[in-house]
Amino acid sequence: MKRILVTGASGQIGVELVPYLRKIYGESNVLATARRQVPGIVSEGGPFELLDVRDGKAFSNLVGSFKADTIIHLAGILSARAETMPQESWEINAGGTFVALECAREHGAALFFPSSIAAFGPSTPQDNTPQVTAQRPTTIYGVAKVASELLCDYYHLKFGVDTRGLRFPGLISYEALPGGGTTDYAVHIYYSALSEGRYTSYIGPGTYMDMMYMPDALAAVVQLMEADPSRLVNRNAYNISAMSFAPEDIAASIKRIIPSFEISYDVDPVRQAIAESWPNSLDCTAAKEEWGFAPEYDLDRMTEDMLKRLKEKNV
Ligand code: SER
């Protein structure tokens, strides 16, 4: 990677990935794009352009004029929000990926695609979910993720585009809040622990999902995109996860630092059903073997860092 265009740059991943990439590859070599300009490091710390990923002409013009050799395609609507607007979400999530792939083909760029645990469904084995297994998701977000994984495979096979992808678990971070996801509770709980000393979870007890702390996710993107292509058997998309927990586990981890912290439950049936359709824990062997995936943060280490960082932000 030398010249990188990032879509969806003002989302939860983008606001951290863009500065991370600018630090490694140079400020002027990372073009951040988003549908809206949000003040801050992404739009002010280097090149920034407005872009709706459904606009193929504008997308292609930017890839061409910036001379991007890599597209990091983050733009998308998260799972729970997508259920409230399935048609538009399909256009942005699946349609946007198709446009991004066409731009990559046209300009000879590589493409990173963030798939998700949402690419699995109720008929997928839930524990130690294999890299290659049944993928019949029941959300529009998941359907678009599977379609995008397959499109990435197709563009690699048919046109030789260097497509690479990760199936992200729930991502926990302190810079920007996620919006409209099912795993968002695992971010909100830390904010609430500090501001109110308690948290009411919309996900019920005993509901396990894969999770990861943002620094490990950022490192994984760069590691995968810089990996020797001859070692990549799976390409699209690798299972990755750093931990699997239920709400009571993250609550117990917070209690180690804030002993008076209390969790209660007010389950949201929509997000609970989505969570139950996703795996409990992924098998990440392929990512470890093919490009050396090695996350550093477990639940307690992440909790210590999250609470420290959020305190510094006066949350
Ligand atoms: N974290 C995402 C969500 O909850 C899944 O990729 O929608």
mmCIF file of C-alpha atoms and ligand atoms in Angstrom:
data_model
loop_
_atom_site.group_PDB
_atom_site.id
_atom_site.type_symbol
_atom_site.label_atom_id
_atom_site.label_comp_id
_atom_site.label_asym_id
_atom_site.label_seq_id
_atom_site.Cartn_x
_atom_site.Cartn_y
_atom_site.Cartn_z
ATOM 1 C CA MET A 1 0.000 0.000 0.000
ATOM 2 C CA LYS A 2 1.350 3.435 -0.963
ATOM 3 C CA ARG A 3 -1.647 5.592 -1.953
ATOM 4 C CA ILE A 4 -4.802 4.681 -0.053
ATOM 5 C CA LEU A 5 -8.413 5.835 -0.494
ATOM 6 C CA VAL A 6 -10.693 5.127 2.489
ATOM 7 C CA THR A 7 -14.504 5.192 2.182
ATOM 8 C CA GLY A 8 -16.797 5.623 5.182
ATOM 9 C CA ALA A 9 -13.936 7.444 6.885
ATOM 10 C CA SER A 10 -16.050 9.152 9.539
ATOM 11 C CA GLY A 11 -17.461 5.888 10.902
ATOM 12 C CA GLN A 12 -16.313 4.024 14.020
ATOM 13 C CA ILE A 13 -13.429 2.273 12.230
ATOM 14 C CA GLY A 14 -12.519 5.106 9.851
ATOM 15 C CA VAL A 15 -11.896 7.756 12.504
ATOM 16 C CA GLU A 16 -9.143 5.547 13.924
ATOM 17 C CA LEU A 17 -7.927 3.768 10.811
ATOM 18 C CA VAL A 18 -7.328 6.959 8.805
ATOM 19 C CA PRO A 19 -4.912 8.535 11.358
ATOM 20 C CA TYR A 20 -3.289 5.099 11.861
ATOM 21 C CA LEU A 21 -2.671 4.744 8.106
ATOM 22 C CA ARG A 22 -1.501 8.366 7.795
ATOM 23 C CA LYS A 23 1.084 7.712 10.489
ATOM 24 C CA ILE A 24 2.448 4.682 8.637
ATOM 25 C CA TYR A 25 2.133 5.763 4.987
ATOM 26 C CA GLY A 26 2.305 9.575 5.262
ATOM 27 C CA GLU A 27 -0.494 12.121 5.682
ATOM 28 C CA SER A 28 -0.711 13.072 2.011
ATOM 29 C CA ASN A 29 -0.947 9.424 0.903
ATOM 30 C CA VAL A 30 -4.259 8.635 2.611
ATOM 31 C CA LEU A 31 -7.409 10.175 1.128
ATOM 32 C CA ALA A 32 -10.344 10.025 3.536
ATOM 33 C CA THR A 33 -13.829 10.081 1.979
ATOM 34 C CA ALA A 34 -17.262 10.141 3.581
ATOM 35 C CA ARG A 35 -20.853 11.117 2.833
ATOM 36 C CA ARG A 36 -20.672 13.934 5.366
ATOM 37 C CA GLN A 37 -17.797 16.076 6.519
ATOM 38 C CA VAL A 38 -17.389 15.764 10.266
ATOM 39 C CA PRO A 39 -14.931 18.225 11.820
ATOM 40 C CA GLY A 40 -11.866 16.562 13.291
ATOM 41 C CA ILE A 41 -8.749 14.600 12.499
ATOM 42 C CA VAL A 42 -10.159 12.651 9.524
ATOM 43 C CA SER A 43 -11.160 15.698 7.485
ATOM 44 C CA GLU A 44 -8.492 18.048 8.817
ATOM 45 C CA GLY A 45 -5.394 15.837 9.262
ATOM 46 C CA GLY A 46 -4.889 15.109 5.533
ATOM 47 C CA PRO A 47 -6.747 14.963 2.218
ATOM 48 C CA PHE A 48 -10.538 14.630 2.481
ATOM 49 C CA GLU A 49 -13.342 14.471 -0.130
ATOM 50 C CA LEU A 50 -17.080 14.015 0.104
ATOM 51 C CA LEU A 51 -18.195 10.748 -1.528
ATOM 52 C CA ASP A 52 -21.402 8.742 -1.689
ATOM 53 C CA VAL A 53 -20.204 5.248 -2.618
ATOM 54 C CA ARG A 54 -23.265 4.704 -4.821
ATOM 55 C CA ASP A 55 -21.949 7.378 -7.191
ATOM 56 C CA GLY A 56 -19.675 5.304 -9.438
ATOM 57 C CA LYS A 57 -18.471 8.200 -11.542
ATOM 58 C CA ALA A 58 -17.435 10.348 -8.584
ATOM 59 C CA PHE A 59 -15.823 7.297 -6.909
ATOM 60 C CA SER A 60 -13.824 6.400 -10.024
ATOM 61 C CA ASN A 61 -12.732 10.018 -10.570
ATOM 62 C CA LEU A 62 -11.360 10.182 -7.026
ATOM 63 C CA VAL A 63 -9.483 6.868 -7.329
ATOM 64 C CA GLY A 64 -8.009 8.068 -10.632
ATOM 65 C CA SER A 65 -7.081 11.615 -9.619
ATOM 66 C CA PHE A 66 -5.587 10.489 -6.293
ATOM 67 C CA LYS A 67 -3.743 7.644 -8.079
ATOM 68 C CA ALA A 68 -4.866 5.279 -5.327
ATOM 69 C CA ASP A 69 -3.294 1.810 -5.393
ATOM 70 C CA THR A 70 -5.539 0.579 -2.563
ATOM 71 C CA ILE A 71 -9.193 1.154 -1.645
ATOM 72 C CA ILE A 72 -10.173 0.504 1.970
ATOM 73 C CA HIS A 73 -13.923 0.255 1.598
ATOM 74 C CA LEU A 74 -15.513 0.875 5.026
ATOM 75 C CA ALA A 75 -18.760 2.648 4.062
ATOM 76 C CA GLY A 76 -21.852 0.793 5.251
ATOM 77 C CA ILE A 77 -25.003 0.847 7.376
ATOM 78 C CA LEU A 78 -24.764 -1.339 10.505
ATOM 79 C CA SER A 79 -27.002 -4.324 11.229
ATOM 80 C CA ALA A 80 -29.853 -3.033 13.422
ATOM 81 C CA ARG A 81 -30.230 0.248 11.512
ATOM 82 C CA ALA A 82 -30.171 -1.647 8.198
ATOM 83 C CA GLU A 83 -33.255 -3.614 9.314
ATOM 84 C CA THR A 84 -35.191 -0.332 9.477
ATOM 85 C CA MET A 85 -34.245 0.590 5.872
ATOM 86 C CA PRO A 86 -33.449 -2.648 4.002
ATOM 87 C CA GLN A 87 -33.699 -1.294 0.449
ATOM 88 C CA GLU A 88 -31.365 1.665 0.969
ATOM 89 C CA SER A 89 -29.012 -0.472 3.062
ATOM 90 C CA TRP A 90 -28.692 -2.982 0.235
ATOM 91 C CA GLU A 91 -27.833 -0.172 -2.197
ATOM 92 C CA ILE A 92 -25.185 1.252 0.126
ATOM 93 C CA ASN A 93 -23.785 -2.007 1.511
ATOM 94 C CA ALA A 94 -23.878 -4.387 -1.472
ATOM 95 C CA GLY A 95 -24.230 -1.798 -4.243
ATOM 96 C CA GLY A 96 -21.418 0.305 -2.773
ATOM 97 C CA THR A 97 -19.099 -2.715 -2.688
ATOM 98 C CA PHE A 98 -19.876 -3.477 -6.323
ATOM 99 C CA VAL A 99 -19.015 0.128 -7.246
ATOM 100 C CA ALA A 100 -15.797 -0.042 -5.192
ATOM 101 C CA LEU A 101 -14.790 -3.284 -6.937
ATOM 102 C CA GLU A 102 -15.456 -1.771 -10.354
ATOM 103 C CA CYS A 103 -13.219 1.195 -9.428
ATOM 104 C CA ALA A 104 -10.513 -1.219 -8.232
ATOM 105 C CA ARG A 105 -10.728 -3.164 -11.512
ATOM 106 C CA GLU A 106 -10.699 -0.029 -13.654
ATOM 107 C CA HIS A 107 -7.714 1.553 -11.892
ATOM 108 C CA GLY A 108 -5.738 -1.594 -10.990
ATOM 109 C CA ALA A 109 -6.122 -0.972 -7.233
ATOM 110 C CA ALA A 110 -6.254 -3.510 -4.415
ATOM 111 C CA LEU A 111 -9.404 -3.569 -2.267
ATOM 112 C CA PHE A 112 -9.991 -4.238 1.427
ATOM 113 C CA PHE A 113 -13.508 -5.286 2.400
ATOM 114 C CA PRO A 114 -14.726 -5.490 6.014
ATOM 115 C CA SER A 115 -17.072 -8.434 6.290
ATOM 116 C CA SER A 116 -18.547 -9.383 9.655
ATOM 117 C CA ILE A 117 -19.753 -12.087 12.028
ATOM 118 C CA ALA A 118 -23.092 -11.026 10.517
ATOM 119 C CA ALA A 119 -22.192 -13.003 7.378
ATOM 120 C CA PHE A 120 -23.279 -16.083 9.361
ATOM 121 C CA GLY A 121 -26.795 -17.144 10.306
ATOM 122 C CA PRO A 122 -28.838 -19.561 12.402
ATOM 123 C CA SER A 123 -27.792 -22.632 10.380
ATOM 124 C CA THR A 124 -24.061 -21.878 10.897
ATOM 125 C CA PRO A 125 -22.293 -23.939 13.618
ATOM 126 C CA GLN A 126 -22.295 -21.462 16.524
ATOM 127 C CA ASP A 127 -19.237 -22.551 18.463
ATOM 128 C CA ASN A 128 -15.744 -22.431 16.984
ATOM 129 C CA THR A 129 -17.421 -21.389 13.711
ATOM 130 C CA PRO A 130 -15.235 -22.661 10.836
ATOM 131 C CA GLN A 131 -13.685 -20.387 8.217
ATOM 132 C CA VAL A 132 -15.635 -22.136 5.466
ATOM 133 C CA THR A 133 -19.137 -23.125 6.528
ATOM 134 C CA ALA A 134 -22.861 -22.481 5.958
ATOM 135 C CA GLN A 135 -23.600 -18.765 5.467
ATOM 136 C CA ARG A 136 -27.319 -18.111 5.370
ATOM 137 C CA PRO A 137 -27.770 -14.883 7.389
ATOM 138 C CA THR A 138 -31.236 -13.568 8.227
ATOM 139 C CA THR A 139 -30.455 -9.811 8.242
ATOM 140 C CA ILE A 140 -30.172 -7.559 5.188
ATOM 141 C CA TYR A 141 -26.790 -6.454 6.552
ATOM 142 C CA GLY A 142 -25.603 -10.075 6.622
ATOM 143 C CA VAL A 143 -27.030 -10.862 3.188
ATOM 144 C CA ALA A 144 -25.107 -7.874 1.779
ATOM 145 C CA LYS A 145 -21.930 -9.039 3.565
ATOM 146 C CA VAL A 146 -22.139 -12.539 2.032
ATOM 147 C CA ALA A 147 -22.876 -11.087 -1.410
ATOM 148 C CA SER A 148 -19.900 -8.736 -1.031
ATOM 149 C CA GLU A 149 -17.558 -11.543 0.075
ATOM 150 C CA LEU A 150 -18.562 -13.499 -3.040
ATOM 151 C CA LEU A 151 -18.205 -10.453 -5.290
ATOM 152 C CA CYS A 152 -14.688 -9.927 -3.912
ATOM 153 C CA ASP A 153 -13.872 -13.584 -4.729
ATOM 154 C CA TYR A 154 -15.332 -13.125 -8.201
ATOM 155 C CA TYR A 155 -13.349 -9.963 -8.970
ATOM 156 C CA HIS A 156 -10.175 -11.705 -7.848
ATOM 157 C CA LEU A 157 -10.825 -14.817 -9.935
ATOM 158 C CA LYS A 158 -12.220 -13.116 -13.009
ATOM 159 C CA PHE A 159 -10.229 -9.859 -13.179
ATOM 160 C CA GLY A 160 -7.241 -10.517 -10.909
ATOM 161 C CA VAL A 161 -8.184 -7.704 -8.509
ATOM 162 C CA ASP A 162 -6.195 -8.054 -5.262
ATOM 163 C CA THR A 163 -9.229 -8.282 -2.972
ATOM 164 C CA ARG A 164 -8.723 -9.083 0.722
ATOM 165 C CA GLY A 165 -11.185 -9.090 3.608
ATOM 166 C CA LEU A 166 -11.778 -9.739 7.292
ATOM 167 C CA ARG A 167 -14.897 -10.878 9.108
ATOM 168 C CA PHE A 168 -14.821 -8.361 11.948
ATOM 169 C CA PRO A 169 -16.407 -9.227 15.270
ATOM 170 C CA GLY A 170 -17.994 -6.456 17.380
ATOM 171 C CA LEU A 171 -15.408 -3.683 17.615
ATOM 172 C CA ILE A 172 -14.910 -1.790 20.860
ATOM 173 C CA SER A 173 -13.316 1.647 20.799
ATOM 174 C CA TYR A 174 -13.219 5.001 22.601
ATOM 175 C CA GLU A 175 -12.737 7.554 19.776
ATOM 176 C CA ALA A 176 -16.102 7.342 18.004
ATOM 177 C CA LEU A 177 -19.313 5.576 18.933
ATOM 178 C CA PRO A 178 -20.651 2.923 16.575
ATOM 179 C CA GLY A 179 -24.158 3.682 15.306
ATOM 180 C CA GLY A 180 -26.988 1.228 14.742
ATOM 181 C CA GLY A 181 -25.117 -2.026 15.344
ATOM 182 C CA THR A 182 -26.054 -5.045 17.441
ATOM 183 C CA THR A 183 -22.715 -5.278 19.250
ATOM 184 C CA ASP A 184 -22.788 -1.558 20.214
ATOM 185 C CA TYR A 185 -23.808 -2.438 23.788
ATOM 186 C CA ALA A 186 -20.220 -3.515 24.456
ATOM 187 C CA VAL A 187 -19.099 0.071 23.773
ATOM 188 C CA HIS A 188 -22.009 1.872 25.481
ATOM 189 C CA ILE A 189 -21.505 -0.122 28.689
ATOM 190 C CA TYR A 190 -18.112 1.538 29.324
ATOM 191 C CA TYR A 191 -19.471 5.073 28.799
ATOM 192 C CA SER A 192 -22.383 4.324 31.097
ATOM 193 C CA ALA A 193 -20.167 2.691 33.734
ATOM 194 C CA LEU A 194 -18.243 5.954 34.060
ATOM 195 C CA SER A 195 -21.112 8.420 33.752
ATOM 196 C CA GLU A 196 -23.808 6.567 35.727
ATOM 197 C CA GLY A 197 -22.166 3.636 37.492
ATOM 198 C CA ARG A 198 -24.697 1.265 35.902
ATOM 199 C CA TYR A 199 -25.878 0.013 32.508
ATOM 200 C CA THR A 200 -29.127 -1.413 31.157
ATOM 201 C CA SER A 201 -28.283 -3.925 28.425
ATOM 202 C CA TYR A 202 -30.513 -4.428 25.380
ATOM 203 C CA ILE A 203 -28.781 -7.805 24.846
ATOM 204 C CA GLY A 204 -29.817 -10.517 27.283
ATOM 205 C CA PRO A 205 -27.573 -12.460 29.676
ATOM 206 C CA GLY A 206 -25.917 -15.569 28.267
ATOM 207 C CA THR A 207 -25.726 -14.126 24.727
ATOM 208 C CA TYR A 208 -22.178 -14.689 23.496
ATOM 209 C CA MET A 209 -20.658 -12.788 20.577
ATOM 210 C CA ASP A 210 -17.142 -12.343 19.242
ATOM 211 C CA MET A 211 -15.468 -9.014 20.005
ATOM 212 C CA MET A 212 -12.180 -7.195 19.512
ATOM 213 C CA TYR A 213 -10.520 -3.988 20.714
ATOM 214 C CA MET A 214 -9.942 -1.409 17.981
ATOM 215 C CA PRO A 215 -6.093 -1.349 18.144
ATOM 216 C CA ASP A 216 -6.075 -5.049 17.217
ATOM 217 C CA ALA A 217 -8.517 -4.406 14.350
ATOM 218 C CA LEU A 218 -6.359 -1.605 12.910
ATOM 219 C CA ALA A 219 -3.236 -3.754 13.074
ATOM 220 C CA ALA A 220 -5.084 -6.648 11.408
ATOM 221 C CA VAL A 221 -6.111 -4.509 8.412
ATOM 222 C CA VAL A 222 -2.532 -3.424 7.709
ATOM 223 C CA GLN A 223 -1.125 -6.898 8.384
ATOM 224 C CA LEU A 224 -3.554 -8.494 5.936
ATOM 225 C CA MET A 225 -3.057 -5.869 3.225
ATOM 226 C CA GLU A 226 0.743 -6.168 3.523
ATOM 227 C CA ALA A 227 0.739 -9.986 3.668
ATOM 228 C CA ASP A 228 2.490 -12.065 1.022
ATOM 229 C CA PRO A 229 -0.314 -12.807 -1.493
ATOM 230 C CA SER A 230 1.040 -16.288 -2.206
ATOM 231 C CA ARG A 231 0.094 -17.301 1.366
ATOM 232 C CA LEU A 232 -3.524 -16.111 1.126
ATOM 233 C CA VAL A 233 -5.692 -19.140 0.405
ATOM 234 C CA ASN A 234 -8.951 -17.711 1.754
ATOM 235 C CA ARG A 235 -8.606 -13.984 0.958
ATOM 236 C CA ASN A 236 -12.332 -13.152 1.396
ATOM 237 C CA ALA A 237 -12.882 -13.087 4.201
ATOM 238 C CA TYR A 238 -10.916 -14.208 7.258
ATOM 239 C CA ASN A 239 -12.586 -15.008 10.571
ATOM 240 C CA ILE A 240 -10.938 -12.866 13.245
ATOM 241 C CA SER A 241 -11.802 -12.436 16.908
ATOM 242 C CA ALA A 242 -9.955 -11.638 20.121
ATOM 243 C CA MET A 243 -12.572 -12.656 22.696
ATOM 244 C CA SER A 244 -16.072 -13.990 23.072
ATOM 245 C CA PHE A 245 -18.252 -12.763 25.919
ATOM 246 C CA ALA A 246 -21.803 -12.256 27.134
ATOM 247 C CA PRO A 247 -23.045 -9.041 28.845
ATOM 248 C CA GLU A 248 -22.480 -10.475 32.343
ATOM 249 C CA ASP A 249 -18.816 -11.173 31.499
ATOM 250 C CA ILE A 250 -18.058 -7.601 30.408
ATOM 251 C CA ALA A 251 -19.952 -6.382 33.497
ATOM 252 C CA ALA A 252 -17.749 -8.575 35.720
ATOM 253 C CA SER A 253 -14.647 -7.209 34.023
ATOM 254 C CA ILE A 254 -15.809 -3.607 34.703
ATOM 255 C CA LYS A 255 -16.645 -4.522 38.329
ATOM 256 C CA ARG A 256 -12.971 -5.443 38.899
ATOM 257 C CA ILE A 257 -12.195 -1.730 38.437
ATOM 258 C CA ILE A 258 -15.495 -0.127 39.508
ATOM 259 C CA PRO A 259 -16.777 -2.505 42.248
ATOM 260 C CA SER A 260 -20.116 -0.674 42.607
ATOM 261 C CA PHE A 261 -20.973 -1.095 38.878
ATOM 262 C CA GLU A 262 -24.311 -2.826 38.222
ATOM 263 C CA ILE A 263 -25.815 -4.266 35.049
ATOM 264 C CA SER A 264 -29.525 -4.775 34.429
ATOM 265 C CA TYR A 265 -31.446 -5.918 31.355
ATOM 266 C CA ASP A 266 -34.170 -4.527 29.124
ATOM 267 C CA VAL A 267 -33.888 -6.809 26.112
ATOM 268 C CA ASP A 268 -34.632 -5.387 22.665
ATOM 269 C CA PRO A 269 -36.225 -8.269 20.730
ATOM 270 C CA VAL A 270 -34.884 -7.101 17.341
ATOM 271 C CA ARG A 271 -31.237 -6.846 18.365
ATOM 272 C CA GLN A 272 -31.506 -9.937 20.575
ATOM 273 C CA ALA A 273 -32.757 -11.990 17.607
ATOM 274 C CA ILE A 274 -29.899 -10.682 15.465
ATOM 275 C CA ALA A 275 -27.348 -11.526 18.177
ATOM 276 C CA GLU A 276 -28.741 -15.044 18.552
ATOM 277 C CA SER A 277 -28.424 -15.640 14.806
ATOM 278 C CA TRP A 278 -24.675 -14.873 14.929
ATOM 279 C CA PRO A 279 -21.887 -17.208 16.113
ATOM 280 C CA ASN A 280 -20.806 -17.482 19.756
ATOM 281 C CA SER A 281 -17.129 -17.774 18.865
ATOM 282 C CA LEU A 282 -15.133 -17.976 15.636
ATOM 283 C CA ASP A 283 -12.310 -20.310 14.633
ATOM 284 C CA CYS A 284 -9.513 -17.941 13.532
ATOM 285 C CA THR A 285 -6.955 -20.586 12.502
ATOM 286 C CA ALA A 286 -6.823 -19.524 8.832
ATOM 287 C CA ALA A 287 -6.004 -15.904 9.733
ATOM 288 C CA LYS A 288 -3.291 -17.055 12.141
ATOM 289 C CA GLU A 289 -1.725 -19.466 9.672
ATOM 290 C CA GLU A 290 -1.992 -17.448 6.463
ATOM 291 C CA TRP A 291 -0.907 -13.976 7.646
ATOM 292 C CA GLY A 292 0.005 -14.206 11.325
ATOM 293 C CA PHE A 293 -3.111 -12.739 13.011
ATOM 294 C CA ALA A 294 -2.242 -12.248 16.710
ATOM 295 C CA PRO A 295 -4.514 -9.931 18.742
ATOM 296 C CA GLU A 296 -3.045 -8.445 21.935
ATOM 297 C CA TYR A 297 -6.067 -7.464 24.005
ATOM 298 C CA ASP A 298 -8.217 -9.841 26.051
ATOM 299 C CA LEU A 299 -11.338 -8.685 27.899
ATOM 300 C CA ASP A 300 -9.677 -7.450 31.113
ATOM 301 C CA ARG A 301 -6.827 -5.679 29.340
ATOM 302 C CA MET A 302 -9.328 -3.982 27.034
ATOM 303 C CA THR A 303 -11.506 -2.935 29.992
ATOM 304 C CA GLU A 304 -8.543 -1.350 31.790
ATOM 305 C CA ASP A 305 -7.560 0.617 28.683
ATOM 306 C CA MET A 306 -11.119 1.644 27.714
ATOM 307 C CA LEU A 307 -11.904 3.010 31.179
ATOM 308 C CA LYS A 308 -8.581 4.833 31.351
ATOM 309 C CA ARG A 309 -9.019 6.425 27.901
ATOM 310 C CA LEU A 310 -12.641 7.404 28.496
ATOM 311 C CA LYS A 311 -11.705 8.986 31.845
ATOM 312 C CA GLU A 312 -9.062 11.022 30.011
ATOM 313 C CA LYS A 313 -11.873 12.200 27.688
ATOM 314 C CA ASN A 314 -13.915 13.203 30.779
ATOM 315 C CA VAL A 315 -16.772 10.845 29.923
HETATM 316 N N1 SER B 1 -20.728 -4.797 14.762
HETATM 317 C C1 SER B 1 -21.640 -4.917 13.660
HETATM 318 C C2 SER B 1 -23.047 -4.710 14.071
HETATM 319 O O1 SER B 1 -23.351 -4.934 15.212
HETATM 320 C C3 SER B 1 -21.513 -6.270 13.027
HETATM 321 O O2 SER B 1 -20.581 -6.240 12.025
HETATM 322 O O3 SER B 1 -23.852 -4.391 13.245
#
